[in-house]
Coordinates of C-alpha atoms in Angstrom, one line a residue:
M45 CA -31.2 -57.5 -38.5
Q46 CA -32.3 -58.4 -42.1
F47 CA -31.3 -61.8 -43.6
E48 CA -31.5 -62.6 -47.3
V49 CA -31.0 -65.8 -49.3
W50 CA -31.4 -66.8 -52.9
A51 CA -33.6 -70.0 -53.1
P52 CA -35.5 -69.7 -56.4
E53 CA -37.0 -73.2 -56.4
A54 CA -38.2 -73.1 -52.8
D55 CA -41.9 -72.7 -51.9
R56 CA -41.1 -71.8 -48.2
V57 CA -38.0 -70.6 -46.5
T58 CA -37.6 -70.5 -42.7
L59 CA -34.9 -68.5 -40.9
H60 CA -33.5 -70.1 -37.8
C61 CA -31.5 -67.6 -35.7
D62 CA -30.3 -68.3 -32.1
G63 CA -32.9 -71.0 -31.7
V64 CA -35.9 -69.1 -33.0
A65 CA -37.6 -69.9 -36.3
R66 CA -39.2 -67.2 -38.5
A67 CA -40.9 -67.5 -41.8
M68 CA -39.2 -65.5 -44.6
E69 CA -41.0 -63.6 -47.4
R70 CA -40.2 -63.3 -51.0
A71 CA -38.4 -60.2 -52.1
P72 CA -40.8 -58.6 -54.7
E73 CA -38.0 -56.7 -56.6
R74 CA -35.5 -59.7 -56.7
A75 CA -36.7 -62.9 -58.3
G76 CA -35.8 -65.9 -56.3
W77 CA -34.7 -64.0 -53.2
W78 CA -36.2 -64.3 -49.6
R79 CA -36.0 -61.9 -46.8
G80 CA -36.5 -62.1 -43.0
E81 CA -35.9 -60.1 -39.8
A82 CA -34.4 -61.4 -36.6
E83 CA -32.6 -60.0 -33.6
A84 CA -29.0 -60.9 -34.1
R85 CA -25.5 -59.7 -33.1
D86 CA -21.9 -60.6 -34.0
G87 CA -21.6 -64.4 -33.4
S88 CA -25.4 -65.2 -33.6
R89 CA -25.9 -68.6 -35.1
Y90 CA -28.3 -69.0 -38.0
G91 CA -29.3 -71.0 -41.0
F92 CA -32.1 -71.6 -43.5
A93 CA -34.6 -74.4 -43.9
L94 CA -36.1 -74.8 -47.4
D95 CA -39.6 -76.3 -47.6
D96 CA -39.4 -77.6 -44.0
G97 CA -36.2 -79.5 -44.8
P98 CA -33.0 -79.5 -42.6
V99 CA -31.5 -76.2 -41.5
R100 CA -28.5 -75.4 -43.7
P101 CA -25.8 -72.8 -43.5
D102 CA -26.0 -69.6 -45.4
P103 CA -24.5 -69.8 -48.9
R104 CA -23.0 -66.4 -48.2
S105 CA -21.9 -67.3 -44.7
R106 CA -19.0 -65.2 -43.4
R107 CA -18.2 -67.7 -40.6
Q108 CA -18.7 -71.4 -40.0
P109 CA -17.6 -71.9 -36.4
D110 CA -18.6 -75.6 -36.3
G111 CA -17.4 -76.4 -39.8
P112 CA -19.2 -76.5 -43.2
D113 CA -22.1 -78.6 -42.0
G114 CA -22.8 -76.4 -38.9
L115 CA -24.8 -73.2 -38.6
S116 CA -23.5 -70.0 -39.9
A117 CA -22.5 -67.1 -37.6
V118 CA -23.1 -63.4 -38.1
V119 CA -19.9 -61.4 -38.6
D120 CA -19.9 -57.7 -37.9
H121 CA -16.9 -56.5 -39.9
G122 CA -17.2 -53.1 -38.3
R123 CA -16.1 -54.5 -34.9
Y124 CA -12.5 -54.9 -35.9
A125 CA -10.3 -51.9 -35.1
W126 CA -7.7 -51.8 -37.9
R127 CA -4.2 -50.6 -36.7
T128 CA -3.1 -49.7 -40.2
G129 CA -4.6 -48.3 -43.4
P130 CA -5.0 -50.4 -46.6
S131 CA -1.8 -51.0 -48.4
A132 CA -0.9 -49.7 -51.8
R133 CA 1.4 -52.5 -53.1
P134 CA 1.0 -52.9 -56.9
L135 CA 2.0 -56.0 -58.7
A136 CA 4.6 -54.3 -60.9
G137 CA 8.0 -54.7 -59.1
A138 CA 6.6 -57.3 -56.7
V139 CA 8.2 -60.5 -55.3
L140 CA 5.6 -62.9 -54.1
Y141 CA 5.8 -65.6 -51.5
E142 CA 3.3 -68.5 -51.6
L143 CA 2.4 -69.6 -48.1
H144 CA 0.2 -72.4 -46.8
V145 CA -1.1 -71.4 -43.3
G146 CA -1.5 -75.0 -42.1
T147 CA 2.1 -75.9 -42.6
Y148 CA 4.0 -72.6 -42.5
T149 CA 4.3 -73.2 -38.7
P150 CA 3.7 -76.3 -36.6
E151 CA 0.7 -74.5 -35.0
G152 CA -0.9 -74.1 -38.4
T153 CA -2.8 -70.9 -37.7
L154 CA -3.0 -67.4 -39.1
D155 CA -1.8 -65.9 -35.8
A156 CA 1.2 -68.2 -35.8
A157 CA 2.0 -67.3 -39.4
A158 CA 1.7 -63.6 -38.6
G159 CA 4.4 -64.1 -36.0
R160 CA 6.8 -65.3 -38.7
L161 CA 6.2 -62.4 -41.1
D162 CA 9.4 -60.7 -39.9
H163 CA 11.3 -63.4 -41.8
L164 CA 9.7 -62.3 -45.0
V165 CA 10.6 -58.7 -44.4
R166 CA 14.2 -59.6 -44.0
L167 CA 14.0 -61.8 -47.1
G168 CA 12.8 -58.8 -49.1
V169 CA 9.6 -60.2 -50.6
T170 CA 6.7 -57.7 -51.1
H171 CA 3.6 -59.8 -51.0
V172 CA 2.4 -62.9 -49.2
E173 CA 0.2 -65.2 -51.3
L174 CA -2.0 -67.3 -49.0
M175 CA -3.3 -70.6 -50.3
P176 CA -7.1 -70.9 -50.0
L177 CA -8.7 -70.1 -46.6
C178 CA -12.3 -71.1 -47.2
P179 CA -13.8 -73.7 -44.8
F180 CA -13.5 -77.4 -45.6
P181 CA -14.3 -80.5 -43.5
G182 CA -11.6 -81.5 -41.0
R183 CA -8.7 -79.5 -39.7
W184 CA -5.9 -79.9 -42.3
G185 CA -5.9 -79.7 -46.1
W186 CA -4.5 -77.8 -49.0
G187 CA -7.7 -75.7 -49.1
Y188 CA -8.9 -76.4 -52.7
D189 CA -11.8 -78.4 -51.3
G190 CA -13.4 -75.4 -49.7
V191 CA -17.2 -75.1 -49.7
A192 CA -18.0 -71.7 -48.2
P193 CA -16.4 -69.1 -50.5
W194 CA -17.2 -66.1 -48.3
A195 CA -15.8 -67.5 -45.0
V196 CA -12.5 -68.3 -43.3
H197 CA -11.5 -71.8 -42.1
E198 CA -12.2 -71.9 -38.4
P199 CA -9.1 -74.0 -37.4
Y200 CA -6.9 -71.3 -39.0
G201 CA -8.5 -68.7 -36.7
G202 CA -11.6 -67.6 -38.5
P203 CA -12.3 -64.0 -39.8
E204 CA -10.8 -62.1 -36.9
A205 CA -7.5 -64.0 -37.3
L206 CA -7.3 -63.1 -41.0
K207 CA -7.8 -59.5 -40.2
R208 CA -5.0 -59.6 -37.7
F209 CA -2.8 -61.3 -40.2
V210 CA -3.5 -58.7 -42.9
D211 CA -3.1 -55.9 -40.4
R212 CA 0.3 -57.2 -39.3
A213 CA 1.4 -57.7 -42.9
H214 CA 0.5 -54.2 -43.9
E215 CA 2.2 -52.9 -40.7
L216 CA 5.4 -54.5 -42.0
G217 CA 4.9 -53.2 -45.5
L218 CA 3.8 -56.5 -47.0
G219 CA 0.9 -56.9 -49.4
V220 CA -1.4 -59.9 -49.1
V221 CA -2.7 -62.0 -52.0
L222 CA -5.4 -64.7 -51.5
D223 CA -5.8 -67.8 -53.5
V224 CA -9.5 -68.3 -54.4
V225 CA -11.3 -71.1 -56.1
H226 CA -14.2 -70.4 -58.4
N227 CA -14.1 -73.4 -60.7
H228 CA -15.5 -76.0 -58.2
L229 CA -16.4 -76.6 -54.6
G230 CA -15.3 -79.6 -52.4
P231 CA -17.1 -82.9 -52.5
S232 CA -18.1 -82.8 -48.8
G233 CA -20.0 -80.1 -46.9
N234 CA -21.3 -78.4 -50.1
H235 CA -24.9 -77.3 -49.5
L236 CA -25.2 -74.9 -52.5
P237 CA -27.2 -77.4 -54.7
A238 CA -30.0 -77.4 -52.2
F239 CA -30.5 -73.6 -52.6
G240 CA -30.4 -73.2 -56.4
P241 CA -28.7 -74.0 -59.7
Y242 CA -25.2 -73.2 -58.6
F243 CA -24.0 -76.1 -60.8
T244 CA -24.9 -77.3 -64.2
D245 CA -24.6 -80.6 -66.2
T246 CA -24.2 -78.5 -69.4
H247 CA -20.4 -78.7 -68.8
H248 CA -18.3 -81.2 -66.9
T249 CA -15.0 -80.6 -65.1
P250 CA -12.5 -83.0 -63.4
W251 CA -14.5 -82.4 -60.3
G252 CA -17.9 -83.2 -61.7
A253 CA -20.7 -80.8 -62.7
A254 CA -19.4 -77.4 -63.6
V255 CA -20.1 -74.2 -61.7
N256 CA -23.1 -72.6 -63.5
L257 CA -21.7 -69.6 -65.3
D258 CA -23.8 -69.7 -68.4
A259 CA -26.9 -71.8 -67.9
P260 CA -30.3 -70.6 -66.5
G261 CA -29.8 -69.0 -63.2
S262 CA -26.2 -68.1 -63.9
D263 CA -26.7 -64.4 -63.4
E264 CA -27.0 -65.0 -59.6
V265 CA -24.2 -67.6 -59.6
R266 CA -21.8 -65.2 -61.2
D267 CA -22.8 -62.4 -58.8
Y268 CA -22.2 -64.9 -55.9
F269 CA -18.6 -65.4 -56.9
V270 CA -17.9 -61.8 -57.9
G271 CA -19.4 -60.7 -54.6
S272 CA -17.2 -63.2 -52.7
A273 CA -14.1 -61.9 -54.5
L274 CA -14.9 -58.3 -53.7
A275 CA -15.6 -59.1 -50.1
W276 CA -12.1 -60.4 -49.6
L277 CA -10.7 -57.2 -51.1
R278 CA -13.0 -54.9 -49.2
D279 CA -13.7 -56.5 -45.9
Y280 CA -10.3 -58.0 -45.3
R281 CA -8.2 -55.4 -47.2
I282 CA -6.6 -58.1 -49.3
D283 CA -4.5 -56.6 -52.0
G284 CA -4.9 -59.1 -54.8
L285 CA -6.5 -62.5 -55.7
R286 CA -4.9 -65.6 -57.3
L287 CA -7.6 -67.3 -59.3
D288 CA -7.3 -71.1 -59.3
A289 CA -7.4 -73.0 -62.7
V290 CA -9.4 -70.5 -64.7
H291 CA -9.2 -72.8 -67.7
A292 CA -11.8 -74.9 -65.9
L293 CA -14.3 -72.0 -65.8
A294 CA -16.8 -73.3 -68.4
D295 CA -18.5 -70.1 -69.8
T296 CA -20.0 -69.6 -73.3
R297 CA -21.5 -66.2 -72.6
A298 CA -20.5 -63.2 -74.7
C299 CA -19.1 -61.5 -71.5
H300 CA -16.9 -64.1 -69.9
F301 CA -17.0 -64.4 -66.1
L302 CA -13.3 -63.3 -65.9
E303 CA -14.2 -60.1 -67.8
E304 CA -17.1 -59.5 -65.4
L305 CA -14.8 -60.1 -62.4
S306 CA -11.9 -57.9 -63.6
T307 CA -14.4 -55.1 -64.4
A308 CA -15.7 -55.3 -60.8
V309 CA -12.2 -55.4 -59.2
D310 CA -11.0 -52.5 -61.3
A311 CA -14.1 -50.5 -60.2
L312 CA -13.4 -51.2 -56.6
A313 CA -9.7 -50.3 -57.1
E314 CA -10.8 -46.9 -58.5
E315 CA -13.3 -46.4 -55.7
T316 CA -10.8 -47.1 -53.0
G317 CA -7.7 -45.7 -54.6
R318 CA -5.9 -49.1 -54.1
P319 CA -3.9 -51.0 -56.8
L320 CA -6.0 -54.2 -56.6
F321 CA -5.1 -57.0 -59.0
L322 CA -6.0 -60.5 -60.2
V323 CA -3.6 -63.3 -61.1
A324 CA -4.9 -66.2 -63.0
E325 CA -3.7 -69.8 -62.9
T326 CA -4.2 -70.9 -66.5
D327 CA -2.7 -73.5 -68.8
L328 CA -4.3 -72.0 -72.0
N329 CA -1.3 -69.9 -73.0
D330 CA -3.8 -67.5 -74.4
P331 CA -2.7 -63.8 -74.2
R332 CA -6.4 -62.7 -74.2
V333 CA -6.6 -63.7 -70.5
I334 CA -4.2 -60.9 -69.5
A335 CA -5.0 -58.5 -72.3
P336 CA -6.9 -55.3 -71.4
R337 CA -10.6 -55.4 -71.9
A338 CA -10.4 -52.4 -74.2
A339 CA -8.2 -54.5 -76.5
G340 CA -10.6 -57.4 -76.5
G341 CA -9.0 -59.3 -73.6
L342 CA -10.5 -60.4 -70.3
G343 CA -8.7 -57.8 -68.2
V344 CA -7.0 -60.2 -65.7
H345 CA -3.8 -58.4 -64.6
A346 CA -1.3 -61.3 -64.6
Q347 CA -1.0 -65.1 -64.9
W348 CA 1.1 -67.9 -63.6
N349 CA 3.6 -69.0 -66.3
D350 CA 4.1 -72.8 -66.0
D351 CA 6.1 -72.9 -69.2
F352 CA 9.0 -71.1 -67.4
H353 CA 8.8 -73.6 -64.6
H354 CA 8.7 -76.6 -66.9
A355 CA 11.7 -75.4 -68.9
L356 CA 13.7 -74.6 -65.8
H357 CA 12.8 -77.8 -64.1
T358 CA 13.9 -80.0 -67.0
A359 CA 17.1 -78.0 -67.3
L360 CA 17.9 -78.6 -63.6
T361 CA 16.7 -82.1 -63.1
G362 CA 16.7 -83.8 -66.5
E363 CA 13.2 -85.1 -65.9
A364 CA 11.2 -85.7 -69.1
Q365 CA 8.0 -87.5 -68.1
G366 CA 4.5 -86.2 -68.9
Y367 CA 4.2 -82.5 -69.7
Y368 CA 8.0 -82.1 -69.3
A369 CA 8.7 -84.1 -72.5
D370 CA 8.6 -81.2 -75.0
F371 CA 10.8 -79.0 -72.7
A372 CA 13.3 -81.8 -72.1
R373 CA 14.2 -82.1 -75.8
D374 CA 16.4 -79.0 -75.4
P375 CA 15.9 -77.5 -72.0
L376 CA 18.1 -74.5 -72.3
A377 CA 16.6 -73.6 -75.7
A378 CA 13.2 -73.9 -74.0
L379 CA 14.3 -71.7 -71.2
A380 CA 15.7 -69.1 -73.6
K381 CA 12.4 -69.1 -75.5
T382 CA 10.3 -68.5 -72.3
L383 CA 12.7 -65.8 -71.0
T384 CA 12.3 -63.8 -74.2
G385 CA 8.8 -64.7 -75.4
G386 CA 6.9 -65.6 -72.3
Y387 CA 5.3 -68.8 -73.5
F388 CA 7.1 -71.9 -74.8
H389 CA 3.9 -73.4 -76.3
D390 CA 2.8 -70.4 -78.4
G391 CA 1.1 -72.4 -81.2
T392 CA 3.6 -75.2 -81.2
Y393 CA 2.7 -78.9 -81.0
S394 CA 2.3 -80.3 -77.4
S395 CA 3.0 -84.0 -77.3
F396 CA 1.4 -84.2 -73.8
R397 CA -1.9 -82.8 -75.2
G398 CA -1.5 -84.5 -78.6
R399 CA -2.3 -81.2 -80.4
H400 CA -1.0 -77.7 -81.0
H401 CA -1.3 -75.4 -78.0
G402 CA -1.2 -71.7 -77.2
R403 CA -0.6 -68.5 -79.2
P404 CA 2.2 -66.0 -79.2
L405 CA 2.3 -63.0 -76.8
D406 CA 2.9 -59.6 -78.4
R407 CA 6.3 -59.0 -76.8
S408 CA 6.0 -55.3 -77.6
R409 CA 2.8 -54.8 -75.8
V410 CA 2.6 -57.3 -72.9
A411 CA 4.5 -56.0 -69.8
A412 CA 6.8 -58.6 -68.4
H413 CA 5.4 -58.3 -64.9
R414 CA 2.1 -59.8 -66.1
L415 CA 3.7 -63.2 -66.1
L416 CA 4.7 -64.9 -62.8
A417 CA 7.9 -67.0 -62.8
Y418 CA 8.8 -69.7 -60.2
S419 CA 11.0 -72.7 -59.8
Q420 CA 8.6 -74.3 -57.2
T421 CA 4.9 -74.1 -56.3
H422 CA 2.5 -76.0 -54.1
D423 CA 1.3 -77.9 -57.2
Q424 CA 4.7 -78.7 -58.6
I425 CA 6.0 -80.1 -55.3
G426 CA 2.8 -81.5 -53.7
N427 CA 1.7 -83.3 -56.8
R428 CA 4.9 -85.4 -56.8
A429 CA 4.5 -88.8 -55.3
Q430 CA 6.5 -88.0 -52.2
G431 CA 6.2 -84.2 -52.2
D432 CA 9.9 -83.8 -52.7
R433 CA 11.3 -80.3 -53.2
L434 CA 14.1 -79.3 -55.5
A435 CA 16.4 -79.3 -52.4
A436 CA 16.0 -83.1 -52.3
L437 CA 17.1 -83.4 -55.9
L438 CA 19.7 -80.8 -56.5
S439 CA 23.0 -79.4 -55.0
P440 CA 23.0 -76.0 -53.3
G441 CA 24.8 -74.6 -56.4
L442 CA 22.0 -75.7 -58.7
L443 CA 19.4 -74.3 -56.3
A444 CA 21.3 -71.0 -56.5
C445 CA 21.1 -71.1 -60.3
A446 CA 17.3 -71.7 -60.0
A447 CA 16.9 -68.7 -57.7
T448 CA 19.0 -66.6 -60.0
L449 CA 17.0 -67.3 -63.1
T450 CA 13.7 -66.7 -61.2
L451 CA 14.7 -63.6 -59.4
T452 CA 16.7 -61.8 -62.1
G453 CA 14.5 -62.8 -65.0
P454 CA 12.0 -60.5 -66.7
F455 CA 8.9 -61.8 -64.9
T456 CA 7.3 -61.2 -61.5
P457 CA 9.1 -63.8 -59.3
M458 CA 7.2 -66.0 -56.8
L459 CA 8.7 -68.3 -54.2
F460 CA 7.2 -71.2 -52.4
M461 CA 7.6 -71.2 -48.6
G462 CA 10.8 -72.7 -47.4
E463 CA 12.6 -72.7 -50.8
E464 CA 14.6 -69.7 -49.8
W465 CA 16.6 -71.8 -47.4
A466 CA 16.4 -75.1 -49.3
A467 CA 14.0 -76.5 -46.8
G468 CA 14.7 -80.2 -46.0
T469 CA 11.0 -80.9 -45.3
P470 CA 8.8 -82.3 -48.1
W471 CA 5.5 -80.7 -48.9
Q472 CA 3.1 -83.6 -49.4
Y473 CA -0.5 -84.1 -50.3
F474 CA -2.6 -84.3 -47.1
T475 CA -6.3 -84.3 -46.3
D476 CA -8.5 -84.6 -43.2
H477 CA -11.8 -85.8 -44.7
T478 CA -14.4 -86.5 -42.1
D479 CA -16.4 -88.7 -44.5
P480 CA -14.8 -92.2 -44.2
G481 CA -15.8 -93.2 -47.7
L482 CA -14.3 -90.1 -49.2
A483 CA -11.2 -90.5 -47.1
Q484 CA -10.7 -94.1 -48.4
A485 CA -11.4 -93.1 -52.0
V486 CA -8.8 -90.3 -51.9
R487 CA -6.2 -92.6 -50.3
R488 CA -6.8 -95.4 -52.9
G489 CA -6.9 -92.9 -55.8
R490 CA -3.6 -91.3 -54.8
R491 CA -1.8 -94.6 -54.5
R492 CA -3.2 -96.0 -57.7
E493 CA -2.3 -92.9 -59.6
F494 CA 1.4 -93.1 -58.8
A495 CA 1.4 -96.9 -58.9
A496 CA 0.6 -96.5 -62.6
H497 CA 3.9 -94.5 -62.9
G498 CA 6.0 -97.2 -61.2
W499 CA 5.7 -96.3 -57.6
K500 CA 5.1 -98.9 -54.9
E501 CA 1.8 -98.1 -53.2
E502 CA 3.3 -98.3 -49.8
D503 CA 5.8 -95.6 -50.8
V504 CA 3.1 -93.1 -51.5
P505 CA 2.2 -91.2 -48.3
D506 CA -1.3 -91.7 -46.9
P507 CA -3.0 -88.3 -47.3
Q508 CA -5.2 -89.0 -44.2
D509 CA -2.4 -89.9 -41.9
P510 CA -1.7 -86.9 -39.6
A511 CA 2.0 -87.6 -40.0
T512 CA 1.8 -86.6 -43.7
R513 CA 0.8 -83.0 -42.7
D514 CA 3.3 -82.9 -39.9
R515 CA 6.1 -83.9 -42.2
S516 CA 5.1 -81.0 -44.5
C517 CA 5.5 -78.3 -41.8
L518 CA 8.5 -76.1 -42.2
D519 CA 11.4 -76.7 -39.8
W520 CA 12.3 -73.2 -38.5
S521 CA 15.6 -74.3 -37.0
E522 CA 17.0 -74.9 -40.5
P523 CA 17.6 -71.3 -41.7
D524 CA 20.3 -70.8 -39.1
R525 CA 22.5 -73.8 -40.0
A526 CA 24.4 -75.0 -43.0
P527 CA 23.7 -75.5 -45.9
H528 CA 20.4 -73.6 -45.5
A529 CA 21.9 -70.4 -44.2
R530 CA 24.0 -69.9 -47.3
V531 CA 21.1 -70.5 -49.7
L532 CA 19.0 -68.0 -47.7
A533 CA 21.7 -65.4 -47.9
W534 CA 21.8 -65.9 -51.7
Y535 CA 18.1 -65.3 -52.0
R536 CA 18.3 -62.2 -49.9
T537 CA 21.1 -60.9 -52.1
L538 CA 19.2 -61.5 -55.3
I539 CA 16.0 -60.0 -54.0
A540 CA 17.9 -56.9 -52.8
L541 CA 19.5 -56.6 -56.3
R542 CA 16.0 -56.8 -57.8
H543 CA 14.8 -53.9 -55.7
E544 CA 18.0 -51.8 -56.2
R545 CA 18.5 -52.3 -59.9
P546 CA 15.8 -50.8 -62.2
D547 CA 17.0 -53.0 -65.1
L548 CA 15.7 -56.1 -63.2
T549 CA 12.1 -54.7 -63.2
D550 CA 12.1 -53.3 -66.7
P551 CA 8.6 -54.2 -68.1
A552 CA 9.8 -54.6 -71.7
L553 CA 10.0 -58.3 -72.7
T554 CA 11.9 -57.2 -75.8
G555 CA 14.8 -56.0 -73.6
T556 CA 15.9 -59.5 -72.5
K557 CA 18.5 -61.1 -74.7
V558 CA 19.7 -64.7 -74.2
A559 CA 22.6 -66.8 -75.2
H560 CA 23.1 -70.5 -74.2
D561 CA 25.1 -73.6 -74.9
G562 CA 23.2 -76.8 -74.4
A563 CA 26.3 -79.0 -74.5
A564 CA 28.2 -77.0 -72.0
R565 CA 25.1 -76.4 -69.9
W566 CA 25.4 -72.6 -69.5
L567 CA 22.9 -69.8 -70.2
A568 CA 23.4 -66.1 -70.0
F569 CA 21.1 -63.2 -70.5
R570 CA 21.1 -59.4 -70.6
R571 CA 18.8 -57.1 -68.7
G572 CA 19.9 -53.5 -69.6
D573 CA 23.4 -53.1 -68.2
L574 CA 23.2 -56.3 -66.2
R575 CA 24.5 -59.6 -67.3
I576 CA 23.3 -62.8 -65.6
A577 CA 25.0 -66.1 -66.2
V578 CA 24.3 -69.6 -64.8
N579 CA 26.4 -72.7 -65.3
L580 CA 24.3 -75.9 -64.7
G581 CA 27.2 -78.2 -65.6
T582 CA 29.9 -79.5 -63.2
A583 CA 32.8 -78.2 -65.2
E584 CA 33.9 -74.6 -65.5
A585 CA 32.1 -72.7 -68.3
A586 CA 33.7 -70.1 -70.5
I587 CA 30.9 -67.6 -71.4
P588 CA 31.6 -64.8 -73.9
L589 CA 30.1 -61.5 -72.7
G590 CA 31.7 -59.0 -75.1
G591 CA 34.3 -56.3 -74.7
R592 CA 32.6 -53.9 -72.3
P593 CA 34.2 -53.9 -68.8
A594 CA 32.0 -55.6 -66.2
R595 CA 31.9 -55.7 -62.4
V596 CA 30.6 -58.6 -60.3
L597 CA 27.6 -57.7 -58.2
A598 CA 26.9 -61.1 -56.8
A599 CA 28.3 -64.7 -57.3
W600 CA 27.5 -68.0 -55.7
E601 CA 31.1 -69.1 -56.0
P602 CA 34.0 -66.7 -56.4
V603 CA 34.2 -65.3 -59.9
T604 CA 36.7 -62.9 -61.5
A605 CA 35.3 -60.3 -63.9
P606 CA 36.0 -60.9 -67.6
G607 CA 39.3 -59.7 -68.9
A608 CA 40.2 -58.1 -72.1
D609 CA 38.9 -61.1 -74.1
G610 CA 35.4 -60.5 -72.6
V611 CA 35.1 -64.2 -71.5
L612 CA 33.5 -64.9 -68.1
R613 CA 34.7 -68.1 -66.4
V614 CA 32.0 -69.5 -64.2
P615 CA 32.6 -72.5 -61.9
G616 CA 30.4 -75.5 -62.2
E617 CA 26.9 -75.3 -60.7
S618 CA 27.2 -71.6 -60.0
A619 CA 25.6 -68.3 -60.9
V620 CA 26.8 -64.7 -61.2
V621 CA 25.3 -61.3 -61.7
L622 CA 27.4 -58.5 -63.3
V623 CA 27.0 -54.9 -64.3
Q624 CA 28.7 -53.7 -67.5
E625 CA 30.0 -50.1 -67.1

């Protein structure tokens, strides 16, 4: 078997495979690359020593059975016998479900999560979005400190378990999206700097030196991350990738890394005949991220839309701190603006940033499904001091309103695991750092951060305490009892309507019309022949819908269709979906 590694600054590279050391030779046609032969099979342990230094894992390791600091293991992807063919689940018309493998079940494994996929089929979602799976030190964590971007975290089950998960999902008709991190690697177990200029001091990020996307040596670094992305889509039959914090990808080259990545993904989609897609997390509010390359954009297929979340969150909770401040001045107006224009900050002044931010979307050209909408995500819950969900803050009626706005609005909806039954469990920030110094630094940093906002340090959960992760696991006994069962039934009803009613997946942003009354706390909008209304206030709201006859399709509380006066009367903290005939 031939082994290869990029180590441009090394004078000697030694391959260690199954206890045998062999000198590697320079690859004459590839500058900086080394090659070596060794007898190996699936599971063979190997690593590379540079200039007689310690044996390190392969930067392109497909498996780290003993964690990020251990030897790599050979993975023969041809050994797995797929039960199903690749899926063909496009993003248009999708309903996504964000899932963290380590807390979706108490077991915290891919196989255990696969055993709960029937729930998602009954719910009606189309895609499971897995939070990052790359190896990181310890057993539990969010996954954003991964250090081996081609491998699968061994405590989750490793490569074979991911294939079984994807196989089962496809068998059930579910697509699979994977969250990947290209903007940084974790602080512990990262061996890339020993091999080459994977990072650069030319730019700095919140995590330190930036990934090298534009300095000398960046051709190989870009190829490394593009290759990793394609490997997930090809070797594991993943249907799409969520790209973490692309605004932190520091790249001054004429062809941005995202353009290079989207070009490669589109080529693979054409080659395989599969509708592969990329979804960016970005706070830039820059339409160029999701604009086609032919139109001067970067060609990413969709993006998370935090503006929708922030407007909805302030309307529901009244919170006004930090980045919520601008939305909280008139929450329903902010919500109306995002429902019709995509971005709230589209060149407007952002008090949180202390400057103007964003630029307008062309509503006539940007398909609505290219923006993802959500009332909760891992970030928006887990980065609160105590990881409290909306269910800990709001009545079931207001939760129903949040679901209605998310699932009947113009954008691609995404749920965070457990929200569909108003999970009573928090989702807190937890780590399992094996480096005692790093563990203590994270613990202190977390508590100091929230102490500055008025929290008592002792009230902020210890990320390193195993109980913090355990508290964050879903309680699967909840969906069958009140009040959770009623909320779950409402989510199922709304998702079924989204699949049944073409008006709810109309890609035209210009087709959404909104009316609202901030004082009375109601908002109503039109999607084709459908009328959706939510009353966030406690008193009954009288909402004028016009003279056309309407029929109630779904209502959280009993609602009578409007009479001859065209006025819909919605009980407090309730939502209704009607069709005008």
